[in-house]
Each structure stands twice: as C-alpha cells, then as structure tokens.
PDB file of C-alpha atoms and ligand atoms in Angstrom:
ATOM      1  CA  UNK L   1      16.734 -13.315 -12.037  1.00  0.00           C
ATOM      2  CA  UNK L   2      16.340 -13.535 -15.720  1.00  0.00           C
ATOM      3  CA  UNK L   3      13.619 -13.640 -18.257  1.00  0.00           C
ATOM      4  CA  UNK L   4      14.715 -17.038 -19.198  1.00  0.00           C
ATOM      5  CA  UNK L   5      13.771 -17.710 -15.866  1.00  0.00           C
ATOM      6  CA  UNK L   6      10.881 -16.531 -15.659  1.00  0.00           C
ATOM      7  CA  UNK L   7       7.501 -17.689 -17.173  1.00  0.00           C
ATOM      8  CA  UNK L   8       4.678 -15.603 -18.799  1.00  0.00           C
ATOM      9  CA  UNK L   9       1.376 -16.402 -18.313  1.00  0.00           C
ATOM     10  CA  UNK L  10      -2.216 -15.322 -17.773  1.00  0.00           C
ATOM     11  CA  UNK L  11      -3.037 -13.200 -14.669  1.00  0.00           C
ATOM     12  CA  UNK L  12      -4.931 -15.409 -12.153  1.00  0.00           C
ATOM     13  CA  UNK L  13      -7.188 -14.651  -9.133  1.00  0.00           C
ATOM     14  CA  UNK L  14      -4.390 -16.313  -6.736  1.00  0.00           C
ATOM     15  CA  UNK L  15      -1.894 -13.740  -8.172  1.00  0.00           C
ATOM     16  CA  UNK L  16      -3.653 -10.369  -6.974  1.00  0.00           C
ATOM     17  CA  UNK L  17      -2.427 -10.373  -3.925  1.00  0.00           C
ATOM     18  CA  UNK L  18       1.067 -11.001  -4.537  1.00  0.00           C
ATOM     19  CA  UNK L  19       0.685  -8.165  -7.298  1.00  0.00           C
ATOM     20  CA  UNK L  20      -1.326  -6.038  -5.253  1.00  0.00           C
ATOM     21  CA  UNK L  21       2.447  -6.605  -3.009  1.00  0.00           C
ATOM     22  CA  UNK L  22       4.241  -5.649  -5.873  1.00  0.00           C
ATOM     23  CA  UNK L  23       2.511  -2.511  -6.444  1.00  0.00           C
ATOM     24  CA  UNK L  24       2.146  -1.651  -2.607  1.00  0.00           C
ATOM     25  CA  UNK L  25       6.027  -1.597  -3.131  1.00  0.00           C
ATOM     26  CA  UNK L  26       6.054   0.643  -6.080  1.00  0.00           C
ATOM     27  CA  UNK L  27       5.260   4.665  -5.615  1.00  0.00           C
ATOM     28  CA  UNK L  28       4.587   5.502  -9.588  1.00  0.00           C
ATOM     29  CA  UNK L  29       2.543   2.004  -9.956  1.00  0.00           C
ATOM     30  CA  UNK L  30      -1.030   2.533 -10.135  1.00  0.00           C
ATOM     31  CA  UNK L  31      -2.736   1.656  -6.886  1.00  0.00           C
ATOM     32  CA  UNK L  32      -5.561  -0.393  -8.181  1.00  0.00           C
ATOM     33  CA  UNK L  33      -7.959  -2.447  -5.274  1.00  0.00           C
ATOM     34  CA  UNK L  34      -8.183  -6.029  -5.417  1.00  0.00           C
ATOM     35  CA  UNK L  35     -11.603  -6.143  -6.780  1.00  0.00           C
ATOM     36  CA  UNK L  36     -10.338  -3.799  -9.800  1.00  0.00           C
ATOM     37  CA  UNK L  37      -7.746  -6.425 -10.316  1.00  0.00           C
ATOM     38  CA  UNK L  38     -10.262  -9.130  -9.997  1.00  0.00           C
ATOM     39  CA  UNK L  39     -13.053  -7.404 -12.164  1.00  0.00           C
ATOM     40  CA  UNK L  40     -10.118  -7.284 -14.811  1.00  0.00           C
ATOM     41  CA  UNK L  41      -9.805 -10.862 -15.084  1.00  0.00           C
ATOM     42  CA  UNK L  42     -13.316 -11.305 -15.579  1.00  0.00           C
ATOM     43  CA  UNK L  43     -13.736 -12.232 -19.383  1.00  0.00           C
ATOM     44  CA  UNK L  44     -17.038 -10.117 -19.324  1.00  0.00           C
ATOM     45  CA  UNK L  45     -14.589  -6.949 -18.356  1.00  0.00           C
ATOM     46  CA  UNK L  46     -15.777  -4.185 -19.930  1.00  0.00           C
ATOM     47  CA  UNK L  47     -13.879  -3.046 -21.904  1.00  0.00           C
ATOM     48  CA  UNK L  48     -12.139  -6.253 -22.217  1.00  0.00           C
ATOM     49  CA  UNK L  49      -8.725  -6.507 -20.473  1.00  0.00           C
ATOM     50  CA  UNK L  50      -5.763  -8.626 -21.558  1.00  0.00           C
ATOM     51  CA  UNK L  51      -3.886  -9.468 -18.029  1.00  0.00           C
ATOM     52  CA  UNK L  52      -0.898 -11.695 -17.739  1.00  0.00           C
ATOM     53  CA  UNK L  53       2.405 -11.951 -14.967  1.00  0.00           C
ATOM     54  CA  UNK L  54       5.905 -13.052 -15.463  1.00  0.00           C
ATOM     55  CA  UNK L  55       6.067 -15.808 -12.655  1.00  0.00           C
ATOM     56  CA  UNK L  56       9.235 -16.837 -11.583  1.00  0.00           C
ATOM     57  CA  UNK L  57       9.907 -20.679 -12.476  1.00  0.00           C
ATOM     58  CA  UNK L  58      10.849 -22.217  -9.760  1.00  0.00           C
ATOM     59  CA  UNK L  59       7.363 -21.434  -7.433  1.00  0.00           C
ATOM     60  CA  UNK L  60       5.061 -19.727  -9.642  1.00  0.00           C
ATOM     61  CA  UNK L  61       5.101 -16.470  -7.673  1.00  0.00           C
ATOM     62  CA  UNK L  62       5.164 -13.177  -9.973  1.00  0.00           C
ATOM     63  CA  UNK L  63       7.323 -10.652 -10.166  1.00  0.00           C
ATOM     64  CA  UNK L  64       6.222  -8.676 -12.485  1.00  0.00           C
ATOM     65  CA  UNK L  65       2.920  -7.881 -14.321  1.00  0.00           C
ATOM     66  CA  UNK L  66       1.189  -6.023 -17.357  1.00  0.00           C
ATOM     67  CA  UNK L  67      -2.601  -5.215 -18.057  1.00  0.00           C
ATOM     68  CA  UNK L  68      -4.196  -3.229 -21.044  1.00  0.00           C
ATOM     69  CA  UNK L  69      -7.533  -3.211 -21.966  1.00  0.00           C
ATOM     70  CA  UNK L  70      -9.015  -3.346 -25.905  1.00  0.00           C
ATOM     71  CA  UNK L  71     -11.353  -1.646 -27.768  1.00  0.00           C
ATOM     72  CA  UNK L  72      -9.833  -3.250 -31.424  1.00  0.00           C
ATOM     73  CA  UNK L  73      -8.405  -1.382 -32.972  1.00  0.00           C
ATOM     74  CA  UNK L  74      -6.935   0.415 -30.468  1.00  0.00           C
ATOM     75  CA  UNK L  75      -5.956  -1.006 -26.801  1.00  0.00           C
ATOM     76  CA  UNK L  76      -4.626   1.063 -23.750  1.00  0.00           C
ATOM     77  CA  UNK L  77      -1.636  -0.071 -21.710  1.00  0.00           C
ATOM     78  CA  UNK L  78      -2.920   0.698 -18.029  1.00  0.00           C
ATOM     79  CA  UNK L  79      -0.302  -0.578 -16.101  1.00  0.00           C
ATOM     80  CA  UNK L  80       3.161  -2.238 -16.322  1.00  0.00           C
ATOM     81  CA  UNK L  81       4.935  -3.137 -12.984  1.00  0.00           C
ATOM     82  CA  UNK L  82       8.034  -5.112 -11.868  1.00  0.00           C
ATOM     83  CA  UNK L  83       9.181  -5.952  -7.834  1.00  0.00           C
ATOM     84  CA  UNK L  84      11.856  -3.184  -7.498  1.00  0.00           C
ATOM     85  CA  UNK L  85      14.204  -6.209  -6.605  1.00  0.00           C
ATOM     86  CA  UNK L  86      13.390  -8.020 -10.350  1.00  0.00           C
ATOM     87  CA  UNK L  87      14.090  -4.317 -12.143  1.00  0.00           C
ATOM     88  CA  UNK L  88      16.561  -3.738 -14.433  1.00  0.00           C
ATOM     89  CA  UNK L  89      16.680  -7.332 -15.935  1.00  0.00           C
ATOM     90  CA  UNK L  90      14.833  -7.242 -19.198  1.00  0.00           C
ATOM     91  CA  UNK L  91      11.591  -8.175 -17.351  1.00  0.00           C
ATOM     92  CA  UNK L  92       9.412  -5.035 -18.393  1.00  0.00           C
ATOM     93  CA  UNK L  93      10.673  -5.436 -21.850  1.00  0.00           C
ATOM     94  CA  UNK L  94       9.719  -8.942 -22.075  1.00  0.00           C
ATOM     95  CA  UNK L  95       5.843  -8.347 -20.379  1.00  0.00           C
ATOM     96  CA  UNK L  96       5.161  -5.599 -22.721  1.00  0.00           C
ATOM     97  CA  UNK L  97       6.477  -7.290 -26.064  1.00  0.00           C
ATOM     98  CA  UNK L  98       4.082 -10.605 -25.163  1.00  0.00           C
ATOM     99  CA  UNK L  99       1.131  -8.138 -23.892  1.00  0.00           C
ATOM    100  CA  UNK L 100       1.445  -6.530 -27.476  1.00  0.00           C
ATOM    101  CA  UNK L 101       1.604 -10.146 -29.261  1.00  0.00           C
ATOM    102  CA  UNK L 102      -1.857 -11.016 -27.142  1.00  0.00           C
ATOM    103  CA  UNK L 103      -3.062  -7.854 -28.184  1.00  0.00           C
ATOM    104  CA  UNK L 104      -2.012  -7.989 -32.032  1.00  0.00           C
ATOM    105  CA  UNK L 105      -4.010 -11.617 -31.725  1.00  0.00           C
ATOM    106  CA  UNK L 106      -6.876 -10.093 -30.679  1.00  0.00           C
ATOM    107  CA  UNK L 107      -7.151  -7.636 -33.173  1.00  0.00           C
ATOM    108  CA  UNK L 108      -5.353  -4.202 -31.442  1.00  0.00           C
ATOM    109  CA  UNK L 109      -2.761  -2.319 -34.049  1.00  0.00           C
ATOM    110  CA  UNK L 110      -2.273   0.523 -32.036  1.00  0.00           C
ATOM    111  CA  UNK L 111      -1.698   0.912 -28.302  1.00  0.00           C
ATOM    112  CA  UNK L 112      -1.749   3.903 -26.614  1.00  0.00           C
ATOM    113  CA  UNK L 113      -0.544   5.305 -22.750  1.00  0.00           C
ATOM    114  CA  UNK L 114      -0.385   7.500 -20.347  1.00  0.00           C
ATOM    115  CA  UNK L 115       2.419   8.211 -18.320  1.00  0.00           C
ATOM    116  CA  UNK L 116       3.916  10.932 -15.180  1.00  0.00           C
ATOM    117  CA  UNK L 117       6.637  13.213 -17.304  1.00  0.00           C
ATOM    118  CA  UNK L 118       8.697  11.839 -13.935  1.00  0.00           C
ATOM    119  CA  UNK L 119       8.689   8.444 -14.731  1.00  0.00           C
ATOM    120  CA  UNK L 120      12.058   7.960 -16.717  1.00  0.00           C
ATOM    121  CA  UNK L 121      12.537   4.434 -16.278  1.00  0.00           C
ATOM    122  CA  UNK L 122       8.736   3.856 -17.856  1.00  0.00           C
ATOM    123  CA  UNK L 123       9.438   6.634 -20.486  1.00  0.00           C
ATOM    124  CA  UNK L 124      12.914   4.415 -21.465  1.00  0.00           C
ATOM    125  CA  UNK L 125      11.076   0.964 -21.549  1.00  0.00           C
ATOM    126  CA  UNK L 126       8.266   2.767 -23.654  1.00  0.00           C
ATOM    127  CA  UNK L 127      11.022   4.651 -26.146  1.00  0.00           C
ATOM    128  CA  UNK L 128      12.731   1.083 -25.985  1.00  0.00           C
ATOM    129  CA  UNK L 129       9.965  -0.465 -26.974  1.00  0.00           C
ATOM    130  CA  UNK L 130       9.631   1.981 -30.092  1.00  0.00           C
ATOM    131  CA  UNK L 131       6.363   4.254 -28.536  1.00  0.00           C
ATOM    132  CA  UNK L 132       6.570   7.790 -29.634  1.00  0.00           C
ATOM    133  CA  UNK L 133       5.294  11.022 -27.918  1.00  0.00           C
ATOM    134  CA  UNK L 134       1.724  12.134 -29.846  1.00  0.00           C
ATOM    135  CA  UNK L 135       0.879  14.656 -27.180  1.00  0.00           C
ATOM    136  CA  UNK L 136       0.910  16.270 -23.664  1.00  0.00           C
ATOM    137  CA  UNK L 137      -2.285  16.442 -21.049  1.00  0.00           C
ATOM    138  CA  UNK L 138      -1.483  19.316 -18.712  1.00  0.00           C
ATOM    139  CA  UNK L 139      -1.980  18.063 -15.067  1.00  0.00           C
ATOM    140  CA  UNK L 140      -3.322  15.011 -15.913  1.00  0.00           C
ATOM    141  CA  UNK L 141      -2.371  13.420 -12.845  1.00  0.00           C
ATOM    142  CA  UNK L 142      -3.112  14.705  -8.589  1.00  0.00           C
ATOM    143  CA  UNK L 143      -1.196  13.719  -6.060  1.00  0.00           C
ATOM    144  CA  UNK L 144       1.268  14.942  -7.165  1.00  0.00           C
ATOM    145  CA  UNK L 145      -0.258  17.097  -9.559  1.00  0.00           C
ATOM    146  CA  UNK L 146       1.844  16.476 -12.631  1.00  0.00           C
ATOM    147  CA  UNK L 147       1.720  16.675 -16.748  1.00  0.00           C
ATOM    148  CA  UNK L 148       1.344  13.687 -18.993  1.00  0.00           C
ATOM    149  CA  UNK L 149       2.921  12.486 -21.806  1.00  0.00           C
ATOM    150  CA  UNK L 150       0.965  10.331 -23.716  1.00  0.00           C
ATOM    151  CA  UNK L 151       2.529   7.790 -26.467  1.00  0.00           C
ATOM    152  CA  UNK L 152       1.431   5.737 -29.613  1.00  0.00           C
ATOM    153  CA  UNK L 153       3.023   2.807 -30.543  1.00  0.00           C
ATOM    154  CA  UNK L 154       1.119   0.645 -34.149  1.00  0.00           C
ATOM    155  CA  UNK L 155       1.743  -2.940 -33.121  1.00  0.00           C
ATOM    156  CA  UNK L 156      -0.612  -3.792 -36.416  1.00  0.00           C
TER     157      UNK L 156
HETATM  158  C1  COA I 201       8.982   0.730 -15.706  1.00  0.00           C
HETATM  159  C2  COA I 201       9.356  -0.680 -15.252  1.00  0.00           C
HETATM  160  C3  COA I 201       8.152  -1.598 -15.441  1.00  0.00           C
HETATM  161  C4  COA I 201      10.535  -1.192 -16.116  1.00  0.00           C
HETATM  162  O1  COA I 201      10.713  -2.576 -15.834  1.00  0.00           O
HETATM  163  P1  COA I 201      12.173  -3.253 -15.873  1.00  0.00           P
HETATM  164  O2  COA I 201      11.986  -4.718 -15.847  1.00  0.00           O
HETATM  165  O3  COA I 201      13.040  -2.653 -14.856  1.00  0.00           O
HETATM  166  O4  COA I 201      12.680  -2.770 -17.331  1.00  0.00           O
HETATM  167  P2  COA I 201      13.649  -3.565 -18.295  1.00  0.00           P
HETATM  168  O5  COA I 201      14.792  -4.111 -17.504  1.00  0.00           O
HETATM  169  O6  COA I 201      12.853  -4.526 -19.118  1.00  0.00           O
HETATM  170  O7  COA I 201      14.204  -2.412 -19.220  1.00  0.00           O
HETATM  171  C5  COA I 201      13.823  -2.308 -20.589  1.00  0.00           C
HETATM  172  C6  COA I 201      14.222  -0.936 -21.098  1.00  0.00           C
HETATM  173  O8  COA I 201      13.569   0.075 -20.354  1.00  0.00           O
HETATM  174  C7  COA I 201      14.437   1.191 -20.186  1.00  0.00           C
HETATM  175  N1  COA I 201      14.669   1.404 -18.751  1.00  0.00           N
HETATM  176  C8  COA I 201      14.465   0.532 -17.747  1.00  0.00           C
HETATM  177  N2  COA I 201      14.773   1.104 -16.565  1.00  0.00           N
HETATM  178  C9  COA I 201      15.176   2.353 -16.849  1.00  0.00           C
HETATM  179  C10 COA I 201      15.614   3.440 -16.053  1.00  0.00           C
HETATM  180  N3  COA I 201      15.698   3.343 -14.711  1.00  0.00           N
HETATM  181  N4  COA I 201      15.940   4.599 -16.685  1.00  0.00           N
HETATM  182  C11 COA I 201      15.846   4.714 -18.028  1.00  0.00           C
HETATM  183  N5  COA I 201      15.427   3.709 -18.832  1.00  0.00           N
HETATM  184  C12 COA I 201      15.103   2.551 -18.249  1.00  0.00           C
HETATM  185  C13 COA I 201      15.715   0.868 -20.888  1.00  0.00           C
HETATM  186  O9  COA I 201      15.645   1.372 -22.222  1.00  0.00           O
HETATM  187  C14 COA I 201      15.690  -0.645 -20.931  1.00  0.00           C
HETATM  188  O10 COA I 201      16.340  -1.142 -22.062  1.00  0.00           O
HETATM  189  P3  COA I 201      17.876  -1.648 -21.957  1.00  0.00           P
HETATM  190  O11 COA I 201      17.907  -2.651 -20.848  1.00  0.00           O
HETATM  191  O12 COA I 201      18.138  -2.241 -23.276  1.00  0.00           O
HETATM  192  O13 COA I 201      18.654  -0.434 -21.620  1.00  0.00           O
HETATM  193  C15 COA I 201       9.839  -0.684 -13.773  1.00  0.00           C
HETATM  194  O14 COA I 201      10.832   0.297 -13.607  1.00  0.00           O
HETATM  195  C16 COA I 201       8.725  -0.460 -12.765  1.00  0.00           C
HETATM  196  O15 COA I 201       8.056  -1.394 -12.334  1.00  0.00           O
HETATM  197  N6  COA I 201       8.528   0.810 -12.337  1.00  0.00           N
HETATM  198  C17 COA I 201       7.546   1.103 -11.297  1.00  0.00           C
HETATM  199  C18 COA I 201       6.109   0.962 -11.795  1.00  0.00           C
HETATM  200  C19 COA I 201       5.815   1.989 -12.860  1.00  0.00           C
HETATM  201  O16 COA I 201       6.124   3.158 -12.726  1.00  0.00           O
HETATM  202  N7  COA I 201       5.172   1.520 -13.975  1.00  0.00           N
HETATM  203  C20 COA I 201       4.816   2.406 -15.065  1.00  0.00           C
HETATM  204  C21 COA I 201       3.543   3.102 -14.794  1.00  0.00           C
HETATM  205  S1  COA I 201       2.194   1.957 -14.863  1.00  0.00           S
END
C-alpha cells in the first residue's frame, strides 16, 4: 500500500474501533479506551485535539492514525500509529507532516513528544521528520518501567 493510495482525513466516530484494532495490534501504541478516542473528537476537547486517519482509498478503512492536542503555541503529539502490515511505506511520515500543517493552521509553532528510549522506529520517523532531543524524564513510563526522551520540533 502506498500513500498515494491512501487518503487523509479527519478522525471520525465510525473509525475508533477500527483504530482502537490498530492499536490493540501494536505493543508501544498507547492503549487509549474508546471513550478517550471519542472525547478527542469532541470539538469542546479540552485541550483541543487535532485527530485525523490515513484511510485506505478503495473502502475508507484506516490504517493508520495521528492525534495531538494544542495549547497555541505549543501542541503535543500524543500518539502516532500505523497497522504493522501498512509499516514501512511512508505512511507515518505522511500523517505526521499533514498533522503538523493542521496544527501550523491553527496557530501551533512548536510541537513537542514523548517517547520509550526503545522505540527506534518512532525515534527514526521523529529524527526524519527533523525533531531534536531537548531532554530526558527518568522512568517516565511503568510497565515497563522505562526513560523518556522527549523532542522539540518548531513547525512555526
Ligand atoms: C512509528 C510508526 C508510526 C512509523 O510508521 P511507518 O509508516 O512505519 O513509518 P514510515 O514508513 O513513514 O517511515 C518514515 C521514517 O521513519 C523512520 N523509521 C520508520 N520505521 C523505522 C524503523 N523500524 N527503524 C528506524 N527508523 C524507522 C525512517 O527514518 C523512515 O524514513 P525513510 O523511509 O526515509 O527511511 C510505526 O512504526 C508504528 O505504528 N509503531 C507502533 C506504534 C508506536 O510505537 N507509535 C509511537 C508511539 S505513539
């Protein structure tokens, strides 16, 4: 599958629970519930969240998905996920550069993460992508306890 195959568009409400599949398939994704999912769609979200999918062409059905929330200036990538099948095929790359468009739009110039020191294939889409390291949060995450990085990129 490529990106060219692939459209991006808005998260909707009949996409959680094929991205709640996605997810369920992916051990660093974070495990958000449904009604996370759905309270981030919400345009009263607080803080406001910028969700969107990359939905395969042919049926509509995602494959991959990206949501950050904004507090302009700054916005926080929470989570970036692609179907483990879909991986490896510019789809990440291609969520996160229209995620930071949306976010540039709305008034973001700097977005900022968190991610598992483990998780080299997010660390290379993140370095890709031009984010560099501002800092380190000593076991940041449980279960697995585990540092983490955290990363800066100005999209302003
Ligand atoms: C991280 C993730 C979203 C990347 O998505 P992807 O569609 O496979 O990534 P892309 O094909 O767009 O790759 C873009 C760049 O990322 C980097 N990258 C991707 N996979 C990588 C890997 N396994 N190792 C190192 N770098 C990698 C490369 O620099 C790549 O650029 P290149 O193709 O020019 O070499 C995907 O691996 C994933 O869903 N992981 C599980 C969920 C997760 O851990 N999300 C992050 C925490 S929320």
């Amino acid at each position: 599958m490529k990106a060219s195959e692939l459209a991006i568009r808005p998260m909707r409400a009949a996409d959680v629970a094929r991205v709640l599949e996605i997810a369920s398939g992916l051990p660093t994704a974070p495990h958000w519930n449904e009604q996370t999912y759905l309270a981030a769609l919400e345009p009263s979200s607080t803080p406001r969240r910028i969700a969107i999918v990359a939905a395969e062409l042919t049926n509509d059905e995602p494959v991959g998905f990206a949501v950050s929330n904004l507090l302009a200036p700054q916005a926080e990538l929470e989570t970036v996920a692609v179907a483990a099948e879909a991986q490896g095929q510019g789809i990440g790359r291609v969520l996160l550069e229209r995620l930071f468009a949306e976010l540039r739009q709305a008034g973001a110039v700097e977005v900022f993460l968190e991610s598992r020191t483990s998780n080299l294939s997010a660390l290379g889409l993140y370095r890709r992508l031009g984010f560099r390291e501002t800092g380190n949060r000593s076991g940041y995450y449980t279960d697995p306890i585990e540092d983490a990085v955290v990363m800066s990129l100005t999209i302003g």
